[in-house]
Structures are given as C-alpha cells and as structure tokens.
XYZ file of C-alpha atoms in Angstrom:
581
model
C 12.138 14.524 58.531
C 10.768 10.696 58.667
C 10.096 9.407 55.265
C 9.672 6.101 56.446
C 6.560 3.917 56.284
C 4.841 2.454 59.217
C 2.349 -0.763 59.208
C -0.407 0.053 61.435
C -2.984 -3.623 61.819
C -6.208 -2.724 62.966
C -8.385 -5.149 64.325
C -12.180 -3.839 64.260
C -14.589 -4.331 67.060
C -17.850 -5.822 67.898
C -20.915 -3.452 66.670
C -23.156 -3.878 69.922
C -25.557 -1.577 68.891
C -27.250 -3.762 66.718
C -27.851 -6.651 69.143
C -25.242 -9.017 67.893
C -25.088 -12.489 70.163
C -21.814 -13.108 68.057
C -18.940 -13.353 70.254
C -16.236 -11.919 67.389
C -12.667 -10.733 67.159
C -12.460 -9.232 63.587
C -9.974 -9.472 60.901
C -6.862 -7.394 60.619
C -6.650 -4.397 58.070
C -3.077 -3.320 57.625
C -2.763 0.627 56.655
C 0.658 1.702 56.031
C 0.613 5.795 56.985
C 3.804 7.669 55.716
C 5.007 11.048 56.993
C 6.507 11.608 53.566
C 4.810 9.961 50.247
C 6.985 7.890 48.722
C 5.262 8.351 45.081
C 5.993 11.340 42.898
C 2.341 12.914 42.737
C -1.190 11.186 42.748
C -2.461 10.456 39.475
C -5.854 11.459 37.861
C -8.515 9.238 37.153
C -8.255 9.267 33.453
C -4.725 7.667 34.423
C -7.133 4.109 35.241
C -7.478 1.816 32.547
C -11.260 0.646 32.952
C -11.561 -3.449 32.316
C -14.752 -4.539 34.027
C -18.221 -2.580 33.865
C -20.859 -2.816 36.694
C -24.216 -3.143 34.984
C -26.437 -3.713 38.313
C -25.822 -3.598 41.539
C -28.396 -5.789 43.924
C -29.904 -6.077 47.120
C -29.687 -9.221 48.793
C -30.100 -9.297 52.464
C -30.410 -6.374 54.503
C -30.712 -5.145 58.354
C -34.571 -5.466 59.463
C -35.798 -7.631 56.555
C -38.190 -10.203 57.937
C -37.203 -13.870 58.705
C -39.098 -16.479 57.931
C -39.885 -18.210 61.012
C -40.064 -14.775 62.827
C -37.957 -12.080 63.735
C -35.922 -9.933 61.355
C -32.794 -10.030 60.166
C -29.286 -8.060 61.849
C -26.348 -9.221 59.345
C -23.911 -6.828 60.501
C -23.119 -7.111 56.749
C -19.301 -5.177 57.319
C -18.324 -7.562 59.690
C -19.407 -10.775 58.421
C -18.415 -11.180 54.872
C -21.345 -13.243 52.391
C -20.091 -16.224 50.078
C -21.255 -16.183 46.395
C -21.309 -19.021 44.351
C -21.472 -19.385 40.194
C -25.041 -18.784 40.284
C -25.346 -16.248 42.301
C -26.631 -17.341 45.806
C -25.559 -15.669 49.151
C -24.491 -17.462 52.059
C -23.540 -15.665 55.564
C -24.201 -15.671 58.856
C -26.477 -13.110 60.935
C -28.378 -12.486 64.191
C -32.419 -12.295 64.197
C -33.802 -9.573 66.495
C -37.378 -10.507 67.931
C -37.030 -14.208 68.054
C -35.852 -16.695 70.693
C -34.062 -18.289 67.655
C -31.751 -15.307 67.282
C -28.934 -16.400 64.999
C -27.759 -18.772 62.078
C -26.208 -19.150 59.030
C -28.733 -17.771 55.853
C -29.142 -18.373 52.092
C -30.454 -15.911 49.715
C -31.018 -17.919 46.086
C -33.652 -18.319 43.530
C -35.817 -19.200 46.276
C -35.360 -15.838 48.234
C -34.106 -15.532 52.493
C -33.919 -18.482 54.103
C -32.066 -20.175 57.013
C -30.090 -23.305 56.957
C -29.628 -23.508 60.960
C -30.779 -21.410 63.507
C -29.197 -21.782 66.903
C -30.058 -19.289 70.079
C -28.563 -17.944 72.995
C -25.382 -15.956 73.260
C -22.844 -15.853 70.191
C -20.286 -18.605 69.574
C -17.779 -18.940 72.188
C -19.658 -17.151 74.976
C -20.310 -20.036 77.350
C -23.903 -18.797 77.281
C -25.979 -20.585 74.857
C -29.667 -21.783 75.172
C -31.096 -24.796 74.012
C -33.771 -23.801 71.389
C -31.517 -24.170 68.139
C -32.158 -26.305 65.537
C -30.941 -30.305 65.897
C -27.307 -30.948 65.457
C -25.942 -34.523 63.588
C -25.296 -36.757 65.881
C -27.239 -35.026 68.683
C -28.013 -31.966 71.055
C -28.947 -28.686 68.599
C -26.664 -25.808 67.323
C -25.820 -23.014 69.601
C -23.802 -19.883 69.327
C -22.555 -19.077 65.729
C -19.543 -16.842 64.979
C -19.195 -13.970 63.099
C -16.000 -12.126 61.748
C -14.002 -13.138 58.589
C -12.626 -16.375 58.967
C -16.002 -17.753 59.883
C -17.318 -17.342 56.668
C -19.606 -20.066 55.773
C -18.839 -20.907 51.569
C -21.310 -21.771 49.540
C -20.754 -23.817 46.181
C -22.598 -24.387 43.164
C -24.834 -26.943 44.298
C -25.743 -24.541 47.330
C -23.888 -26.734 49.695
C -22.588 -24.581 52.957
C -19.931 -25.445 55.163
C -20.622 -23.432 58.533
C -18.884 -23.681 61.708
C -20.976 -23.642 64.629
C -21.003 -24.697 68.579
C -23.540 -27.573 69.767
C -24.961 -27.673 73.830
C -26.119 -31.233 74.776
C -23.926 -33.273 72.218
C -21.520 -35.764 71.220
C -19.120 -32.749 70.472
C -19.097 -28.948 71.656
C -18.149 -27.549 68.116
C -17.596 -28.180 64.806
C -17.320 -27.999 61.009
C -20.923 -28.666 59.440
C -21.926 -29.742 55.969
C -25.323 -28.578 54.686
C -26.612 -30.680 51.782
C -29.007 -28.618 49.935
C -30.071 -31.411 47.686
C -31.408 -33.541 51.159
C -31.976 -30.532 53.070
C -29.623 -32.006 55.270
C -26.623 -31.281 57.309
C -23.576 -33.395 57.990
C -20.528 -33.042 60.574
C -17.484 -32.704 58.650
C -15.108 -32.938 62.038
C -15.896 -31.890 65.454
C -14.237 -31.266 69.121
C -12.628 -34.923 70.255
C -12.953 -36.837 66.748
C -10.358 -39.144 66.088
C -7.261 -37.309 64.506
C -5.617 -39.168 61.136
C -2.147 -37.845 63.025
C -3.432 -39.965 65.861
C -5.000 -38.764 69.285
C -7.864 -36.670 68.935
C -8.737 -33.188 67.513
C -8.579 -30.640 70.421
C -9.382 -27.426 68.516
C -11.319 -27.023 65.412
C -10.791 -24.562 62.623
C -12.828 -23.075 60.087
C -12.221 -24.172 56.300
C -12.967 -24.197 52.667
C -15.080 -25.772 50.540
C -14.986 -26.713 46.252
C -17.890 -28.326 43.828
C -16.961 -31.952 45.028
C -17.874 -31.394 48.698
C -13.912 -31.523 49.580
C -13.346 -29.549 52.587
C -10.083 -28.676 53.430
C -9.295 -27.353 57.503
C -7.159 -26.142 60.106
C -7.412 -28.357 63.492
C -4.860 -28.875 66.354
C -3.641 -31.753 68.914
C -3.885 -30.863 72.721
C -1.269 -28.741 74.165
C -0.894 -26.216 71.315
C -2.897 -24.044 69.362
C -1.195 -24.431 66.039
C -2.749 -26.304 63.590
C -2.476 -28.819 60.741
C -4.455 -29.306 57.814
C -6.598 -32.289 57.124
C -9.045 -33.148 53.983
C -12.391 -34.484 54.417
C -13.979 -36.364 51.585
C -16.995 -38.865 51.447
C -16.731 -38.557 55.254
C -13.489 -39.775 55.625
C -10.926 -37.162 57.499
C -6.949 -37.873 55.880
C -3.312 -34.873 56.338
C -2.975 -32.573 54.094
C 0.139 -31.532 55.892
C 1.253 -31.339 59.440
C 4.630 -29.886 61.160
C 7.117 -32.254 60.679
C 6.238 -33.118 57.494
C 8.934 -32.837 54.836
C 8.782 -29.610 52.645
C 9.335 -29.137 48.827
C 12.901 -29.032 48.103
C 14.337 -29.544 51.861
C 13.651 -29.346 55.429
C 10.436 -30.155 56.864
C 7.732 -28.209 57.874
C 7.482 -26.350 61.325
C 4.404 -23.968 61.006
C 1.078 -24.121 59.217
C -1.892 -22.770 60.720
C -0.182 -19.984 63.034
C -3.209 -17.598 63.982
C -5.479 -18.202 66.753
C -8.790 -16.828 68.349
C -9.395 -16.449 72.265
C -13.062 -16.595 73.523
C -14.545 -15.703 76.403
C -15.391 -19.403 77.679
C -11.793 -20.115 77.663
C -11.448 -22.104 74.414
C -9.109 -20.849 71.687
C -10.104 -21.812 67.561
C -7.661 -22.323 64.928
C -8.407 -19.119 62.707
C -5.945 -19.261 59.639
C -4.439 -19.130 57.244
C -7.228 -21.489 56.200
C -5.894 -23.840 53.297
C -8.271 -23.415 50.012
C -8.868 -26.018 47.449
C -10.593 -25.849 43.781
C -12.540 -28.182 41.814
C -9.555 -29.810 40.226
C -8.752 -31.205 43.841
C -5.543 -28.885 43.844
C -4.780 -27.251 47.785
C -2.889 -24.388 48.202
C -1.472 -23.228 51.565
C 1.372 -21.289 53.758
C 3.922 -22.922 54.887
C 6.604 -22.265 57.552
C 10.066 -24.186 56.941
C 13.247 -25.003 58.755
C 16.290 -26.637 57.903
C 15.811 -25.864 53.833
C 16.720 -23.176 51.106
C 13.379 -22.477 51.426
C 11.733 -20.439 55.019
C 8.761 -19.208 53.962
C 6.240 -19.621 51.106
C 2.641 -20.131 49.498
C 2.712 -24.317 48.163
C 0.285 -25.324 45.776
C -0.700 -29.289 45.767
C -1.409 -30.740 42.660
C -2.171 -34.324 41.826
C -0.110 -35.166 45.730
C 2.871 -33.132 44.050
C 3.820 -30.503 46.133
C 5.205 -27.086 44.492
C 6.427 -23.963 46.126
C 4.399 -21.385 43.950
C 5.778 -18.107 45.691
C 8.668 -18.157 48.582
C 10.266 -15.527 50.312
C 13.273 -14.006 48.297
C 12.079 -14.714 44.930
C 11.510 -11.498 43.202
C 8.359 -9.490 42.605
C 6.524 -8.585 39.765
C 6.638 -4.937 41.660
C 10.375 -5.246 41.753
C 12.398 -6.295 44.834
C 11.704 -9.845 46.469
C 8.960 -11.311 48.605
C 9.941 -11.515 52.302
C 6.088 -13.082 54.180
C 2.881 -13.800 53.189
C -0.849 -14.221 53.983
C -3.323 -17.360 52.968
C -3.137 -17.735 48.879
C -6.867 -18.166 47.521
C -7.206 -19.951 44.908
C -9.025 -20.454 41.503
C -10.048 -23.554 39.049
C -7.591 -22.560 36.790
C -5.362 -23.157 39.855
C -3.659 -19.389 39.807
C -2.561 -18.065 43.276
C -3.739 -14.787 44.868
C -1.932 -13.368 47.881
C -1.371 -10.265 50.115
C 2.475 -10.598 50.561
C 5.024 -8.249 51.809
C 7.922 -7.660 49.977
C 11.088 -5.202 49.503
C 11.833 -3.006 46.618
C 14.160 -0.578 48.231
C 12.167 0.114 51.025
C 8.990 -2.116 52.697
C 6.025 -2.402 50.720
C 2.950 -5.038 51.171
C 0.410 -5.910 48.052
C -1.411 -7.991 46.520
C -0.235 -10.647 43.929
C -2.145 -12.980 41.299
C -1.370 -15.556 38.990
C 0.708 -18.748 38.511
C 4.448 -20.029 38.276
C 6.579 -17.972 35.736
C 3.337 -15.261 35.315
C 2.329 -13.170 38.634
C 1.606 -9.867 38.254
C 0.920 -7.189 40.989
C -2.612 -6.121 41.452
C -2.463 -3.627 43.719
C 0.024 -2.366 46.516
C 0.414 0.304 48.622
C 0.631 4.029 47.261
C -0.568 2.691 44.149
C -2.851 5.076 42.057
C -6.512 3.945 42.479
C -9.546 6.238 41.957
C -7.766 9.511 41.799
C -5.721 9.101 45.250
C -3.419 6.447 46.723
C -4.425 2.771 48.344
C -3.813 3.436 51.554
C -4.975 0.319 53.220
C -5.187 -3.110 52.548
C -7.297 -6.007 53.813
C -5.120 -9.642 54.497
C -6.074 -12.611 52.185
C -8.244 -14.960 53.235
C -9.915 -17.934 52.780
C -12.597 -19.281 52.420
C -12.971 -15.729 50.744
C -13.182 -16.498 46.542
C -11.635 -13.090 45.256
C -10.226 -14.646 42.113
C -12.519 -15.960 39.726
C -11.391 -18.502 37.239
C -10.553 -15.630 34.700
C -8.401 -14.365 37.016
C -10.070 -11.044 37.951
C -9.199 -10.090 41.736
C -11.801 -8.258 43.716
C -10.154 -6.173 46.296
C -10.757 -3.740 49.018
C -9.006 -0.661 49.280
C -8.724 2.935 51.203
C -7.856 5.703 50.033
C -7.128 7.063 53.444
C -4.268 6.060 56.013
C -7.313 6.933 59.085
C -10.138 5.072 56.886
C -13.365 6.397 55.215
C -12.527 6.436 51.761
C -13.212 2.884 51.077
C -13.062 1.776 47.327
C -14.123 -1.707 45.790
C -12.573 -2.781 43.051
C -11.230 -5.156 40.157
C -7.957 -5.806 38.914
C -7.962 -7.839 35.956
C -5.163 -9.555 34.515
C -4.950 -6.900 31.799
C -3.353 -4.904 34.299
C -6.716 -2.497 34.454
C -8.348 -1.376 37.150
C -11.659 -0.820 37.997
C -13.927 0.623 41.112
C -17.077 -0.966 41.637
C -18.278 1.212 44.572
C -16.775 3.850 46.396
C -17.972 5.219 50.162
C -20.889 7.596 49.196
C -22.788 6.318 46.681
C -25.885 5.630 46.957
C -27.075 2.004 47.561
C -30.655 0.750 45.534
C -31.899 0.575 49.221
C -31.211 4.142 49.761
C -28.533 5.898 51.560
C -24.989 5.631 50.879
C -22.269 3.476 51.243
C -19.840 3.559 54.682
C -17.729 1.089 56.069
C -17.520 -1.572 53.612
C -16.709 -5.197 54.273
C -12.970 -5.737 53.474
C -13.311 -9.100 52.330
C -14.965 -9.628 48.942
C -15.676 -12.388 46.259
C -16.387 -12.723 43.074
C -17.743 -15.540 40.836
C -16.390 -16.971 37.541
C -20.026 -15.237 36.330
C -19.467 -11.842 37.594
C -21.134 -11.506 41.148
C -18.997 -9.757 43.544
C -20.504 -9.631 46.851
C -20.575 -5.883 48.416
C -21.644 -5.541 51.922
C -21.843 -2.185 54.037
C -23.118 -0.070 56.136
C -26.352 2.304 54.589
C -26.679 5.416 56.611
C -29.309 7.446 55.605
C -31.748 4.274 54.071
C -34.963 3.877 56.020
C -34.748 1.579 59.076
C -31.490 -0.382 57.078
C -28.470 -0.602 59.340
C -26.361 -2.337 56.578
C -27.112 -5.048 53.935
C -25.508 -7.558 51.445
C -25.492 -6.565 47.877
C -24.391 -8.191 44.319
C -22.361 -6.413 42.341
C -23.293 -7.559 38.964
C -20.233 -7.219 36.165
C -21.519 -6.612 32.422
C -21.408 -8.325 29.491
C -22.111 -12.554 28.195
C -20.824 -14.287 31.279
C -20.200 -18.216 31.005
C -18.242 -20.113 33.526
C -17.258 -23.795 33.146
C -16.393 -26.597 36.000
C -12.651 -26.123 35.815
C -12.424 -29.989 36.035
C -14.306 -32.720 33.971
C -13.442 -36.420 34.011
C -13.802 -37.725 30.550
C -16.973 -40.117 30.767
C -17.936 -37.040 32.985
C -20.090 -34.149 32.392
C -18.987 -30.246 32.547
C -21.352 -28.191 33.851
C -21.473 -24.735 31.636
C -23.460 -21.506 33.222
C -24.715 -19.105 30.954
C -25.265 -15.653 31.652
C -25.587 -14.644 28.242
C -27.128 -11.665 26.410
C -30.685 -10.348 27.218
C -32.813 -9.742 23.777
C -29.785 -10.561 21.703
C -29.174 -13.933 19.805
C -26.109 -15.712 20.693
C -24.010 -19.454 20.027
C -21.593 -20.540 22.288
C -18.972 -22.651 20.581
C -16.684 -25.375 21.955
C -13.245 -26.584 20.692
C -10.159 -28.318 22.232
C -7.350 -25.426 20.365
C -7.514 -21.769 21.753
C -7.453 -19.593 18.748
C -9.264 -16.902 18.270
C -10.439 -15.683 15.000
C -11.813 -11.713 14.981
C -15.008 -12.259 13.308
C -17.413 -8.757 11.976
C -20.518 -8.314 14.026
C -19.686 -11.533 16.670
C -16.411 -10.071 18.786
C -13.907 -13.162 18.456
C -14.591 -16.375 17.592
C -12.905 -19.393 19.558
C -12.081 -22.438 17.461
C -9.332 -24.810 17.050
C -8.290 -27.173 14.351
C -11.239 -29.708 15.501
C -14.505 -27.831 16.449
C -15.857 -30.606 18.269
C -19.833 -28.965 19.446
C -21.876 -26.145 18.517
C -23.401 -26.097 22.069
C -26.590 -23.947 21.749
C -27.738 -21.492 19.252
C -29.148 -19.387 18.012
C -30.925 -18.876 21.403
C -33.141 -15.588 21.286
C -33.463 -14.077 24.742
C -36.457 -12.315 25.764
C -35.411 -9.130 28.261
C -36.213 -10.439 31.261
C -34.125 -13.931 30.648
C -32.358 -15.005 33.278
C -29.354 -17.669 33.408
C -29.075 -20.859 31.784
C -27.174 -23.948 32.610
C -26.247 -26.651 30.009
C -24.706 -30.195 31.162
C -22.132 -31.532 28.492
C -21.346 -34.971 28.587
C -17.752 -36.023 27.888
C -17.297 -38.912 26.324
C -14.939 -41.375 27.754
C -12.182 -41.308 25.299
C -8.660 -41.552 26.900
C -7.183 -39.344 24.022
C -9.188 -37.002 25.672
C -7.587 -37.116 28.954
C -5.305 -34.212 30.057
C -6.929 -31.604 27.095
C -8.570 -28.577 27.686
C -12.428 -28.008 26.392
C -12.456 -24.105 26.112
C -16.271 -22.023 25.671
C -17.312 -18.930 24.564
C -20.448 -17.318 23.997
C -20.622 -15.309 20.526
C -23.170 -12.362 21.129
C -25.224 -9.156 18.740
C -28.019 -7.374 19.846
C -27.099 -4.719 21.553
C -23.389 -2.667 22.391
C -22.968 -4.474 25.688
C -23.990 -7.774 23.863
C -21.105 -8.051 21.534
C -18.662 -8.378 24.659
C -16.957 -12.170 24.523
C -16.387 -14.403 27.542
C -14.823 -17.247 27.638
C -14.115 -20.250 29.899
C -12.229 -23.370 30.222
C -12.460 -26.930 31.625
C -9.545 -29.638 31.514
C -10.691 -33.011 30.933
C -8.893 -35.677 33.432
C-alpha cells in the first residue's frame, strides 16, 4: 500500500458565466491527497482552542448591486480577492454588466460603492480594449483591468489604492497606478518603457505592495527575460531594492527574485510574484534565490538597508524537521514574517509559518486538526494579501477535503488557538450559503477580515465581498512614529460601555478587578481619552498623538490599550504598539 503524500497545485479557471472581460490565470492552491493518513485519528472539535470571536459578519459588495454611473456590479468575489485597510474600507477589482464602462477597480468606505477607474473593453491582456475608460496620467485612458490574486489592488489607511491596469492611446501600455484619495487623483507609479534605476528600460511590469507612507514596493524585468527585480518607489522617484547579482546576506549573490510569470493572450507576459511587501516602518521583506553561499534559499527581511535572512532552507521548523522552499513572506508593522513554506519532518509536509527571528511558530499545516477534520488544502502566500495583522493573528484558508468543498476560514493566533470564522454552508446576511470561498484573505490590525464567496441560493447574488468583524475593544496604532511626529491611534472600542485607553513606554501589565489588565510602565506618560461613554450605535474613533521631539525618545516603544466595562464582551483588552524613530 502507498502511504505517501502527493502535492496536487490547482490552478482555477475563468468563471465566464458571469460576463467577466478579465483576461485571468488564477492562483495556485496546493492540496496534498494521501492514500494512507499520516495522523493517528481526526480530532473533535472540543480539541480547538477558540482565541478570536466573530461578532458580525458584513456585506460589502455583492454580484448585481447597482453602480453608480450605471450598470451593476459582477465582482467574481472568489476569484478576485478585496484589500481591507485599518478602518475598514474595501478595495477590489470587478466587471459592470450593462454599461459600456464595464470594469475597474472599486472602493466600498464610509462613503458606500464607488469606483476609482473605470476602463472598458475586453479584460487586461486581451489585445481588445476600447477607448471609453477613464483618463490615464500622462495620457490615453485605462483599459483592460486584471483579475486573479496577484492583481490585488491594496488599499491603506488613507484610502490610497495601488491598481495595476493597461492604458490604449498612451505614453505607456501598462502600469502600476497610484490613486490619491485625498486629491481624488491618480498617479503612475512605473509603467511599460520607464527608465530602469538598473539602467535600460522596464520591459515588463509587475504588480506590488503598498504601506501608510505611499512606498510601493514591485516586481519589474529588463528585456530578454521574464524574471524580475524589485525596485521602491517613493515621492515619485523609482530606486533597487534588489536585483540578481546583487550580493546576498552572509555569501554569494543573488540569482533569482521574482521567478513566476503570467502569459496573456496578446502575447505579453507580467511579472506575477512573489511580490516583495513592505510595512510602515519602511522594512521589505522578500524571497530570495542564492548561489555560491551557505545559504540557497530563504525569506530576507530589510531593515534600516540591513539585510537579514529571517527563514532559509535547512533551518529547523517549529513543526519539527527543517525548511526546504518557500512562498512570498507577508509582512506586519511589528515586522513578523508569515509564510507558506515546505519543509521535512520525516516525510514532506508544507504549512504555514508566523513570527520573527528566534520565535516562529506553525499556524497551520497539512493534516492538522481544524474544525473537526484535517486541512487538506492550502492556499500559497501572497502579497499584497495582509493576512497578519500587527498582533500577529494569521487569517488563513483551509479545506477540509483533498477534492475541495469543505472550505473553512480561519484564525490562528499566536496563542497557538484556532478559530473558524466561516465554514462552506452557512448562511451569508445576503442569504444563501457560503461555496467556494476566496483563498486569499486579510485581516486588519482592527479586526476586519475580508470573506468573499460564492452565495448560491441568495436572490439574484452570484457572490459578494463580506467583513468579517472580530469581537471585542479593537485599537490599532501606526507601527512607526518619528518623534516630532504624530501616531495615529484607531479606536474600535466598546459600544454603551465606558472605557480609557492608557499609554506608557514599559509593557507591564497589572490585572486590575472590573477593567481586564491594565498596561503601565514605570512612567505613565498620557491618559489618552476617558471616560468616553458610547452610545450603541457608536462607531470608530481616531485620535492623532503628537510626539514630541525628544531624542531620548528615539528607538522606544509607545504601547496602548483600551481599558473597557459595560458589558461581557466589553471587558476584553487590546492592545497595540508604535516605536518611536
């Protein structure tokens, strides 16, 4: 008998039936399918540690809602993942059926649906693209958009989007684009035949990711190849991150970066990954590819323009045995690592890993126990994907089944717990149920993990977006504050309860009766806010703190948390950080 286990990648397919222009080739699930389980029995669910709760769970965009502008909307929500950002706005991109203008990249915010560019014709890289899309920089007017995973467009907390998009009757054919949601604006970040920092010009553009600061970090190639290097844009200047050749931490030099590539039916090939990501504190991690060193393989993390390997292959793993490849790491503000890696423990085994130099921990791996079965398949990291929030909670996608449909959300926290946000069949607040969910998540430092599917069985609703909203006080801090600066704090604190949320430079935590823990050091330096009484239907708060600019301050860590009564829920603590440079 086999007893060996056998990686099956599936790429999914275009959904025609919907009336997609979107040219796509999907993103690769990897299901590992054993003729023998490995494991020594499936565990029940009381064996599940629970760490998050789900308090709501929202619709946000969903198949036949009506466009302003005309038309209505065809997201094709389980193909194209949405970005969330702290507050809780959507970005992603969709067709419109019923309007000339039949595609673009869309924002759902305080403000409701709304498009940021609209372009028309066939999808991005058909070759067929008409001329009615909205006015590109630079000139001629967007075209075909692309769908799939690694198109993504991220949104941050400013509700900026970076979107990637082809142009007909311009300077450049296609491109990395900057909306400015401040202006209403949108910027090129780097297009096809810009001048390359390497030298030469950039044949093939990738996608990227974007952090607070407008730093965009992407994949592009020179002529002749369609591997890719990784450049930095900033303030509209374009300078390496790192390109083959380049020396590599600790020996050798590096031959491989960006090593994936997309075909498209006009003949042109895009850069597709791994996509490098960056964080607020201006730290970039990506995969590199080495010859010549101790080192061949491995996830490097740049911090301050010090390079670091943060995982390579051989180095052992949490899960026991040693890493041997790996995916794109994403990447937090409290710059920890997450990263679907393969590794060996006796026999092969591929999961995902979280956390930092000298503390990862597995989140979840194949034939672990999750919901009362086994994960059976896994989706491949990606960015510009944010599955880790600054807490370190990983949203992940799993299946329960080796042939699909028994898709499970859920959240492993660093506590080593657990939990499933939504599970294929439940019923969504649109009605129907949950199938085929989107394999690519993300989650915000305030609890909003994105959750897109399809909704069989709801009233003229193909599939939709939704938020997953996680319980309890949620605060999130900008990971990074200059001193003389000022750290932006969001508040999604208690409703109807009274709260404070207290500030100090010293972690410690003091259990206090009736307030959960209190967080103080040796030097409380602000009372922030409080008490604050909520009425129910409060919604989130924001508070700017302004840092003085005191050089003891420099290189200390501000850390927040909200102190809550009022209800059961309400005496949950959350706390976040900030590190003053």
């Amino acid at each position: 008998m086999l007893a060996r286990t056998l990686p099956v990648l599936v790429l999914a397919t275009a959904i025609a039936a919907q009336g997609s222009p979107f040219v796509r080739l999907h993103d690769t699930v990897v299901r590992r399918v054993a003729m023998t389980a490995p494991t020594t029995g499936v565990p029940t669910p009381a064996s599940l540690v629970s760490g998050v709760t789900v308090c709501a769970t929202l619709p946000v965009a969903w198949h036949s809602q009506t466009v302003p502008g005309g038309g209505t909307l065809s997201p094709i929500a389980p193909g194209n993942p949405a970005c969330v950002n702290r507050p809780g706005a959507f970005a992603f991109v969709a067709s419109v059926n019923g309007n000339p203008r039949n595609q673009g990249i869309f924002v759902v915010d305080a403000l409701g649906l709304r498009a940021i560019a609209m372009g028309c014709g066939q999808g991005g890289g058909s070759g067929m693209h008409g001329t009615c899309g909205d006015p590109a920089p630079g000139g001629g007017t967007f075209a075909g958009f692309f769908g799939g995973t690694v198109f993504a467009p991220p949104i941050n907390d400013a509700g900026d989007v970076l979107f990637f998009a082809d142009v007909v009757n311009g300077p450049t054919t296609r491109g990395l684009f900057l909306y400015l949601a401040a202006a209403a604006t949108i910027i090129k970040v780097a297009g096809v035949g810009d001048p390359s920092p390497l030298g030469g010009t950039f044949d093939k553009i990738g996608p990227g990711s974007m952090n607070n600061h407008r730093a965009v970090a992407f994949l592009a190639s020179p002529p002749g190849t369609t591997n890719s290097n990784l450049f930095l844009w900033q303030g509209g200047i374009i300078t390496t991150i790192a390109a083959a050749g380049n020396p590599a931490p600790g020996g050798g030099t590096i031959a491989l970066l960006g090593t994936e590539a997309f075909g498209y039916q006009d003949g042109t090939w895009i850069p597709s990954g791994p996509v490098p990501a960056i964080n607020d504190c201006g730290q970039i991690a990506f995969r590199a590819i080495v010859n010549g060193g101790i080192t061949t393989r491995g996830v490097v993390v740049r911090t301050n323009g010090v390079d670091t390997w943060f995982l390579r292959a051989g180095d052992p793993t949490p899960a026991g045995g040693t890493y041997t490849d790996f995916q794109a790491a994403v990447l937090n503000g409290s710059g920890q690592i997450a990263v679907l890696a393969d590794f060996t423990a006796g026999t092969p085994n591929t999961g995902w890993f979280a956390g930092s130099p000298g503390s990862f921990r597995k989140a979840l791996a194949f034939f672990d126990p999750v919901d009362g079965g086994q994960c059976l398949g896994l989706a491949y990291s990606r960015n510009p994907m944010t599955p880790l929030d600054d807490e370190g909670n990983l949203v992940l996608w799993c299946d329960l089944s080796s042939a699909s449909g028994q898709d499970r959300l859920v959240v492993s926290s660093p506590n080593g717990s657990l939990t499933v946000l939504a599970r294929r069949g439940d019923v969504t607040p649109l009605g129907g149920i949950y199938t085929g969910m989107n394999a690519w998540p993300s989650l915000s430092s305030t609890g909003h993990a994105t959750l897109s599917a399809y909704t069989p069985g709801a009233p003229g609703i193909f599939n939709a977006h939704f938020a997953s909203v996680l319980c309890g006080p949620a605060i999130a801090a900008s990971p990074c504050t200059p001193i003389g600066g000022t750290v932006r704090i969001d508040d999604y604190g208690p409703l109807g309860g009274v709260y404070v949320m207290a500030a100090s430079t010293v972690a410690t935590s003091i259990p206090l009766p009736f307030w959960g823990t209190l967080l103080i050091g040796p030097n409380p330096i602000v009372i922030l806010a409080g008490p604050i009484f909520y009425p129910g239907s409060a919604g989130p708060s924001t508070t700017l703190l302004p840092i003085p600019p005191d050089p003891l301050l420099q290189g200390q860590s501000l850390h927040f948390q909200t102190l809550a009564f009022g209800s059961p829920t309400d005496l949950l603590t959350n706390r976040a950080s900030t590190r003053l440079q």
